[in-house]
């Protein structure tokens, strides 16, 4: 495995590679349209890349003082090496620079690694959304978390 990935803006030309990783990570992945619409809408979208290797990506929606973390993903072989933290801290800097005061996100109740990661970064649960996500046996709740920026 090579050097520390650089964090750079995501472009439309990257969507094929992003989709490949997205489908590798999630049982219910985002679609090509989700990524294309996010870029077309001007959401803040970033890659962590070393040469040809896509190590991760992250997307943020900033609306006034509120930032919504839409997607944060690290390639399995790169997980637990601090890359998710680098991407997350990058999003927080972008949000603050754009006037964001609070960051929100939703995460599956069963996603223990993401819940541990977000708690590690100081997010607190502020609510839940019942049956928010599709799941193998029906639907799954989302945990809603917040971080003051
Ligand atoms: C969640 C995710 C983005 C974290 O990225 P990462 O690069 O693996 O995390 P980091 O290495 O920066 O971890 C930082 C800290 O978070 C916590 N953490 C991360 N993964 C963890 C795990 N599997 N179990 C427990 N704690 C974990 C730890 O406190 C860790 O610090 P430590 O390694 O010094 O103990 C990554 O695991 C991932 O892409 N998961 C699959 C996609 C996903 O679920 N995304 C979130 C959707 S809401």
PDB file of C-alpha atoms and ligand atoms in Angstrom:
ATOM      1  CA  UNK A   1       0.000   0.000   0.000  1.00  0.00           C
ATOM      2  CA  UNK A   2       1.350   3.409  -0.964  1.00  0.00           C
ATOM      3  CA  UNK A   3       1.721   6.840   0.576  1.00  0.00           C
ATOM      4  CA  UNK A   4      -0.855   8.889   2.420  1.00  0.00           C
ATOM      5  CA  UNK A   5      -3.680   9.791   0.036  1.00  0.00           C
ATOM      6  CA  UNK A   6      -4.260  13.421  -0.940  1.00  0.00           C
ATOM      7  CA  UNK A   7      -7.716  14.939  -0.506  1.00  0.00           C
ATOM      8  CA  UNK A   8      -8.863  16.514  -3.777  1.00  0.00           C
ATOM      9  CA  UNK A   9     -12.205  17.630  -5.282  1.00  0.00           C
ATOM     10  CA  UNK A  10     -14.419  14.962  -6.870  1.00  0.00           C
ATOM     11  CA  UNK A  11     -15.370  15.507 -10.532  1.00  0.00           C
ATOM     12  CA  UNK A  12     -17.907  13.817 -12.818  1.00  0.00           C
ATOM     13  CA  UNK A  13     -15.103  11.815 -14.423  1.00  0.00           C
ATOM     14  CA  UNK A  14     -14.453  10.152 -11.045  1.00  0.00           C
ATOM     15  CA  UNK A  15     -17.964   8.742 -10.640  1.00  0.00           C
ATOM     16  CA  UNK A  16     -17.204   5.336 -12.226  1.00  0.00           C
ATOM     17  CA  UNK A  17     -14.401   4.669  -9.753  1.00  0.00           C
ATOM     18  CA  UNK A  18     -16.398   6.065  -6.829  1.00  0.00           C
ATOM     19  CA  UNK A  19     -19.365   3.829  -7.737  1.00  0.00           C
ATOM     20  CA  UNK A  20     -17.124   0.767  -7.831  1.00  0.00           C
ATOM     21  CA  UNK A  21     -15.939   1.446  -4.283  1.00  0.00           C
ATOM     22  CA  UNK A  22     -19.440   2.435  -3.095  1.00  0.00           C
ATOM     23  CA  UNK A  23     -20.827  -0.904  -4.342  1.00  0.00           C
ATOM     24  CA  UNK A  24     -17.952  -2.715  -2.699  1.00  0.00           C
ATOM     25  CA  UNK A  25     -18.681  -1.106   0.689  1.00  0.00           C
ATOM     26  CA  UNK A  26     -22.475  -0.881   1.033  1.00  0.00           C
ATOM     27  CA  UNK A  27     -25.219  -3.495   0.592  1.00  0.00           C
ATOM     28  CA  UNK A  28     -27.533  -0.603  -0.414  1.00  0.00           C
ATOM     29  CA  UNK A  29     -25.169   1.701  -2.325  1.00  0.00           C
ATOM     30  CA  UNK A  30     -25.825   5.159  -3.709  1.00  0.00           C
ATOM     31  CA  UNK A  31     -26.643   5.146  -7.417  1.00  0.00           C
ATOM     32  CA  UNK A  32     -24.782   6.887 -10.227  1.00  0.00           C
ATOM     33  CA  UNK A  33     -27.639   9.420 -10.201  1.00  0.00           C
ATOM     34  CA  UNK A  34     -27.102  10.181  -6.495  1.00  0.00           C
ATOM     35  CA  UNK A  35     -23.465  11.113  -7.160  1.00  0.00           C
ATOM     36  CA  UNK A  36     -24.186  12.941 -10.419  1.00  0.00           C
ATOM     37  CA  UNK A  37     -27.007  14.960  -8.797  1.00  0.00           C
ATOM     38  CA  UNK A  38     -24.785  15.812  -5.820  1.00  0.00           C
ATOM     39  CA  UNK A  39     -22.070  17.175  -8.112  1.00  0.00           C
ATOM     40  CA  UNK A  40     -24.611  18.994 -10.304  1.00  0.00           C
ATOM     41  CA  UNK A  41     -26.104  20.579  -7.164  1.00  0.00           C
ATOM     42  CA  UNK A  42     -22.695  21.888  -6.147  1.00  0.00           C
ATOM     43  CA  UNK A  43     -22.389  19.830  -2.971  1.00  0.00           C
ATOM     44  CA  UNK A  44     -18.929  19.704  -1.486  1.00  0.00           C
ATOM     45  CA  UNK A  45     -17.475  16.410  -2.775  1.00  0.00           C
ATOM     46  CA  UNK A  46     -13.978  15.061  -2.128  1.00  0.00           C
ATOM     47  CA  UNK A  47     -11.762  12.110  -2.948  1.00  0.00           C
ATOM     48  CA  UNK A  48      -8.836  10.653  -1.058  1.00  0.00           C
ATOM     49  CA  UNK A  49      -6.546   9.435  -3.795  1.00  0.00           C
ATOM     50  CA  UNK A  50      -2.988   8.165  -4.248  1.00  0.00           C
ATOM     51  CA  UNK A  51      -2.191   7.994  -7.953  1.00  0.00           C
ATOM     52  CA  UNK A  52      -4.756   5.612  -9.436  1.00  0.00           C
ATOM     53  CA  UNK A  53      -5.890   4.234  -6.104  1.00  0.00           C
ATOM     54  CA  UNK A  54      -9.158   5.616  -4.767  1.00  0.00           C
ATOM     55  CA  UNK A  55      -8.888   5.248  -0.985  1.00  0.00           C
ATOM     56  CA  UNK A  56     -12.072   7.061   0.049  1.00  0.00           C
ATOM     57  CA  UNK A  57     -14.531   9.871  -0.590  1.00  0.00           C
ATOM     58  CA  UNK A  58     -16.862  12.201   1.261  1.00  0.00           C
ATOM     59  CA  UNK A  59     -19.764  14.523   0.441  1.00  0.00           C
ATOM     60  CA  UNK A  60     -21.222  17.427   2.383  1.00  0.00           C
ATOM     61  CA  UNK A  61     -24.244  19.664   1.903  1.00  0.00           C
ATOM     62  CA  UNK A  62     -23.879  23.114   3.421  1.00  0.00           C
ATOM     63  CA  UNK A  63     -27.080  25.147   3.811  1.00  0.00           C
ATOM     64  CA  UNK A  64     -26.639  28.313   5.844  1.00  0.00           C
ATOM     65  CA  UNK A  65     -25.403  27.431   9.308  1.00  0.00           C
ATOM     66  CA  UNK A  66     -26.246  23.742   8.924  1.00  0.00           C
ATOM     67  CA  UNK A  67     -24.017  21.171   7.298  1.00  0.00           C
ATOM     68  CA  UNK A  68     -25.223  17.682   6.445  1.00  0.00           C
ATOM     69  CA  UNK A  69     -22.682  14.910   6.019  1.00  0.00           C
ATOM     70  CA  UNK A  70     -24.096  12.887   3.106  1.00  0.00           C
ATOM     71  CA  UNK A  71     -21.509  10.181   2.538  1.00  0.00           C
ATOM     72  CA  UNK A  72     -18.178   9.230   4.113  1.00  0.00           C
ATOM     73  CA  UNK A  73     -16.496   6.076   2.857  1.00  0.00           C
ATOM     74  CA  UNK A  74     -13.056   4.532   3.160  1.00  0.00           C
ATOM     75  CA  UNK A  75     -11.885   1.534   1.106  1.00  0.00           C
ATOM     76  CA  UNK A  76     -11.836  -1.606   3.285  1.00  0.00           C
ATOM     77  CA  UNK A  77      -8.046  -2.003   2.946  1.00  0.00           C
ATOM     78  CA  UNK A  78      -7.569   1.592   4.134  1.00  0.00           C
ATOM     79  CA  UNK A  79      -9.965   1.514   7.084  1.00  0.00           C
ATOM     80  CA  UNK A  80      -8.673   2.129  10.593  1.00  0.00           C
ATOM     81  CA  UNK A  81      -5.600   3.972   9.303  1.00  0.00           C
ATOM     82  CA  UNK A  82      -6.844   7.477  10.095  1.00  0.00           C
ATOM     83  CA  UNK A  83      -8.095   8.249   6.598  1.00  0.00           C
ATOM     84  CA  UNK A  84     -11.758   8.521   7.617  1.00  0.00           C
ATOM     85  CA  UNK A  85     -10.658  11.023  10.269  1.00  0.00           C
ATOM     86  CA  UNK A  86      -8.701  13.035   7.679  1.00  0.00           C
ATOM     87  CA  UNK A  87     -11.739  13.167   5.389  1.00  0.00           C
ATOM     88  CA  UNK A  88     -14.067  14.013   8.270  1.00  0.00           C
ATOM     89  CA  UNK A  89     -11.805  16.799   9.559  1.00  0.00           C
ATOM     90  CA  UNK A  90     -11.519  18.133   6.026  1.00  0.00           C
ATOM     91  CA  UNK A  91     -15.332  18.310   5.753  1.00  0.00           C
ATOM     92  CA  UNK A  92     -15.524  20.104   9.104  1.00  0.00           C
ATOM     93  CA  UNK A  93     -12.990  22.701   7.914  1.00  0.00           C
ATOM     94  CA  UNK A  94     -14.932  23.206   4.669  1.00  0.00           C
ATOM     95  CA  UNK A  95     -18.189  23.564   6.610  1.00  0.00           C
ATOM     96  CA  UNK A  96     -16.700  26.081   9.074  1.00  0.00           C
ATOM     97  CA  UNK A  97     -15.143  28.073   6.250  1.00  0.00           C
ATOM     98  CA  UNK A  98     -18.586  28.272   4.614  1.00  0.00           C
ATOM     99  CA  UNK A  99     -20.251  29.541   7.790  1.00  0.00           C
ATOM    100  CA  UNK A 100     -21.458  26.185   9.133  1.00  0.00           C
ATOM    101  CA  UNK A 101     -22.256  26.145  12.851  1.00  0.00           C
ATOM    102  CA  UNK A 102     -23.591  22.605  13.237  1.00  0.00           C
ATOM    103  CA  UNK A 103     -22.957  19.330  11.435  1.00  0.00           C
ATOM    104  CA  UNK A 104     -25.667  16.657  11.178  1.00  0.00           C
ATOM    105  CA  UNK A 105     -25.675  13.133   9.845  1.00  0.00           C
ATOM    106  CA  UNK A 106     -27.701   9.942   9.802  1.00  0.00           C
ATOM    107  CA  UNK A 107     -26.221   6.513  10.347  1.00  0.00           C
ATOM    108  CA  UNK A 108     -27.725   3.023  10.404  1.00  0.00           C
ATOM    109  CA  UNK A 109     -28.428   1.752  13.902  1.00  0.00           C
ATOM    110  CA  UNK A 110     -26.518  -1.470  13.056  1.00  0.00           C
ATOM    111  CA  UNK A 111     -23.392   0.346  11.764  1.00  0.00           C
ATOM    112  CA  UNK A 112     -21.291  -0.115  14.900  1.00  0.00           C
ATOM    113  CA  UNK A 113     -18.014   0.972  13.282  1.00  0.00           C
ATOM    114  CA  UNK A 114     -19.463   4.246  12.004  1.00  0.00           C
ATOM    115  CA  UNK A 115     -21.201   4.946  15.340  1.00  0.00           C
ATOM    116  CA  UNK A 116     -17.896   4.358  17.157  1.00  0.00           C
ATOM    117  CA  UNK A 117     -16.091   6.568  14.634  1.00  0.00           C
ATOM    118  CA  UNK A 118     -18.578   9.445  14.983  1.00  0.00           C
ATOM    119  CA  UNK A 119     -18.593   9.231  18.783  1.00  0.00           C
ATOM    120  CA  UNK A 120     -14.794   9.323  18.655  1.00  0.00           C
ATOM    121  CA  UNK A 121     -15.173  12.616  16.753  1.00  0.00           C
ATOM    122  CA  UNK A 122     -17.503  14.090  19.364  1.00  0.00           C
ATOM    123  CA  UNK A 123     -20.870  13.648  17.658  1.00  0.00           C
ATOM    124  CA  UNK A 124     -23.864  13.112  19.930  1.00  0.00           C
ATOM    125  CA  UNK A 125     -27.134  11.376  19.162  1.00  0.00           C
ATOM    126  CA  UNK A 126     -29.994  13.894  18.949  1.00  0.00           C
ATOM    127  CA  UNK A 127     -32.734  11.659  17.574  1.00  0.00           C
ATOM    128  CA  UNK A 128     -33.659   8.795  15.326  1.00  0.00           C
ATOM    129  CA  UNK A 129     -35.680   8.246  12.184  1.00  0.00           C
ATOM    130  CA  UNK A 130     -37.804   5.115  12.168  1.00  0.00           C
ATOM    131  CA  UNK A 131     -37.440   2.722   9.194  1.00  0.00           C
ATOM    132  CA  UNK A 132     -35.330   5.280   7.341  1.00  0.00           C
ATOM    133  CA  UNK A 133     -33.108   2.896   5.355  1.00  0.00           C
ATOM    134  CA  UNK A 134     -33.863  -0.146   3.202  1.00  0.00           C
ATOM    135  CA  UNK A 135     -32.462  -3.292   4.831  1.00  0.00           C
ATOM    136  CA  UNK A 136     -32.267  -7.020   4.142  1.00  0.00           C
ATOM    137  CA  UNK A 137     -35.165  -7.905   6.437  1.00  0.00           C
ATOM    138  CA  UNK A 138     -37.318  -4.827   5.737  1.00  0.00           C
ATOM    139  CA  UNK A 139     -36.300  -1.360   6.964  1.00  0.00           C
ATOM    140  CA  UNK A 140     -33.764  -0.059   9.464  1.00  0.00           C
ATOM    141  CA  UNK A 141     -33.760   2.982  11.762  1.00  0.00           C
ATOM    142  CA  UNK A 142     -31.346   5.874  11.367  1.00  0.00           C
ATOM    143  CA  UNK A 143     -29.553   7.429  14.315  1.00  0.00           C
ATOM    144  CA  UNK A 144     -29.368  11.225  13.883  1.00  0.00           C
ATOM    145  CA  UNK A 145     -26.175  12.799  15.249  1.00  0.00           C
ATOM    146  CA  UNK A 146     -24.953  16.367  15.692  1.00  0.00           C
ATOM    147  CA  UNK A 147     -21.629  18.117  16.184  1.00  0.00           C
ATOM    148  CA  UNK A 148     -21.291  21.824  16.985  1.00  0.00           C
ATOM    149  CA  UNK A 149     -18.683  23.235  14.615  1.00  0.00           C
TER     150      UNK A 149
HETATM  151  C1  LIG B   1     -16.659   4.704   9.294  1.00  0.00           C
HETATM  152  C2  LIG B   1     -15.375   4.924   8.500  1.00  0.00           C
HETATM  153  C3  LIG B   1     -15.566   6.092   7.525  1.00  0.00           C
HETATM  154  C4  LIG B   1     -14.237   5.254   9.482  1.00  0.00           C
HETATM  155  O1  LIG B   1     -13.065   5.529   8.734  1.00  0.00           O
HETATM  156  P1  LIG B   1     -11.633   4.940   9.190  1.00  0.00           P
HETATM  157  O2  LIG B   1     -10.611   5.516   8.304  1.00  0.00           O
HETATM  158  O3  LIG B   1     -11.735   3.448   9.252  1.00  0.00           O
HETATM  159  O4  LIG B   1     -11.516   5.509  10.695  1.00  0.00           O
HETATM  160  P2  LIG B   1     -10.203   6.063  11.453  1.00  0.00           P
HETATM  161  O5  LIG B   1      -9.054   5.142  11.193  1.00  0.00           O
HETATM  162  O6  LIG B   1     -10.009   7.498  11.121  1.00  0.00           O
HETATM  163  O7  LIG B   1     -10.698   5.870  12.972  1.00  0.00           O
HETATM  164  C5  LIG B   1     -10.719   6.916  13.938  1.00  0.00           C
HETATM  165  C6  LIG B   1     -11.296   6.369  15.231  1.00  0.00           C
HETATM  166  O8  LIG B   1     -12.691   5.999  15.017  1.00  0.00           O
HETATM  167  C7  LIG B   1     -12.977   4.830  15.829  1.00  0.00           C
HETATM  168  N1  LIG B   1     -13.231   3.688  14.954  1.00  0.00           N
HETATM  169  C8  LIG B   1     -13.054   3.623  13.609  1.00  0.00           C
HETATM  170  N2  LIG B   1     -13.407   2.400  13.145  1.00  0.00           N
HETATM  171  C9  LIG B   1     -13.782   1.678  14.219  1.00  0.00           C
HETATM  172  C10 LIG B   1     -14.250   0.347  14.376  1.00  0.00           C
HETATM  173  N3  LIG B   1     -14.358  -0.500  13.332  1.00  0.00           N
HETATM  174  N4  LIG B   1     -14.553  -0.078  15.620  1.00  0.00           N
HETATM  175  C11 LIG B   1     -14.448   0.739  16.690  1.00  0.00           C
HETATM  176  N5  LIG B   1     -13.998   2.034  16.601  1.00  0.00           N
HETATM  177  C12 LIG B   1     -13.684   2.490  15.375  1.00  0.00           C
HETATM  178  C13 LIG B   1     -11.723   4.568  16.664  1.00  0.00           C
HETATM  179  O9  LIG B   1     -11.841   5.354  17.851  1.00  0.00           O
HETATM  180  C14 LIG B   1     -10.638   5.124  15.758  1.00  0.00           C
HETATM  181  O10 LIG B   1      -9.457   5.475  16.445  1.00  0.00           O
HETATM  182  P3  LIG B   1      -8.333   4.337  16.728  1.00  0.00           P
HETATM  183  O11 LIG B   1      -8.109   3.601  15.435  1.00  0.00           O
HETATM  184  O12 LIG B   1      -7.150   5.138  17.190  1.00  0.00           O
HETATM  185  O13 LIG B   1      -8.916   3.444  17.780  1.00  0.00           O
HETATM  186  C15 LIG B   1     -14.965   3.633   7.731  1.00  0.00           C
HETATM  187  O14 LIG B   1     -14.904   2.549   8.629  1.00  0.00           O
HETATM  188  C16 LIG B   1     -15.890   3.257   6.588  1.00  0.00           C
HETATM  189  O15 LIG B   1     -15.758   3.745   5.460  1.00  0.00           O
HETATM  190  N6  LIG B   1     -16.875   2.356   6.862  1.00  0.00           N
HETATM  191  C17 LIG B   1     -17.757   1.847   5.823  1.00  0.00           C
HETATM  192  C18 LIG B   1     -18.672   2.934   5.293  1.00  0.00           C
HETATM  193  C19 LIG B   1     -19.509   3.569   6.381  1.00  0.00           C
HETATM  194  O16 LIG B   1     -20.139   2.896   7.166  1.00  0.00           O
HETATM  195  N7  LIG B   1     -19.523   4.912   6.376  1.00  0.00           N
HETATM  196  C20 LIG B   1     -20.320   5.698   7.287  1.00  0.00           C
HETATM  197  C21 LIG B   1     -21.719   5.761   6.805  1.00  0.00           C
HETATM  198  S1  LIG B   1     -22.718   6.853   7.818  1.00  0.00           S
END
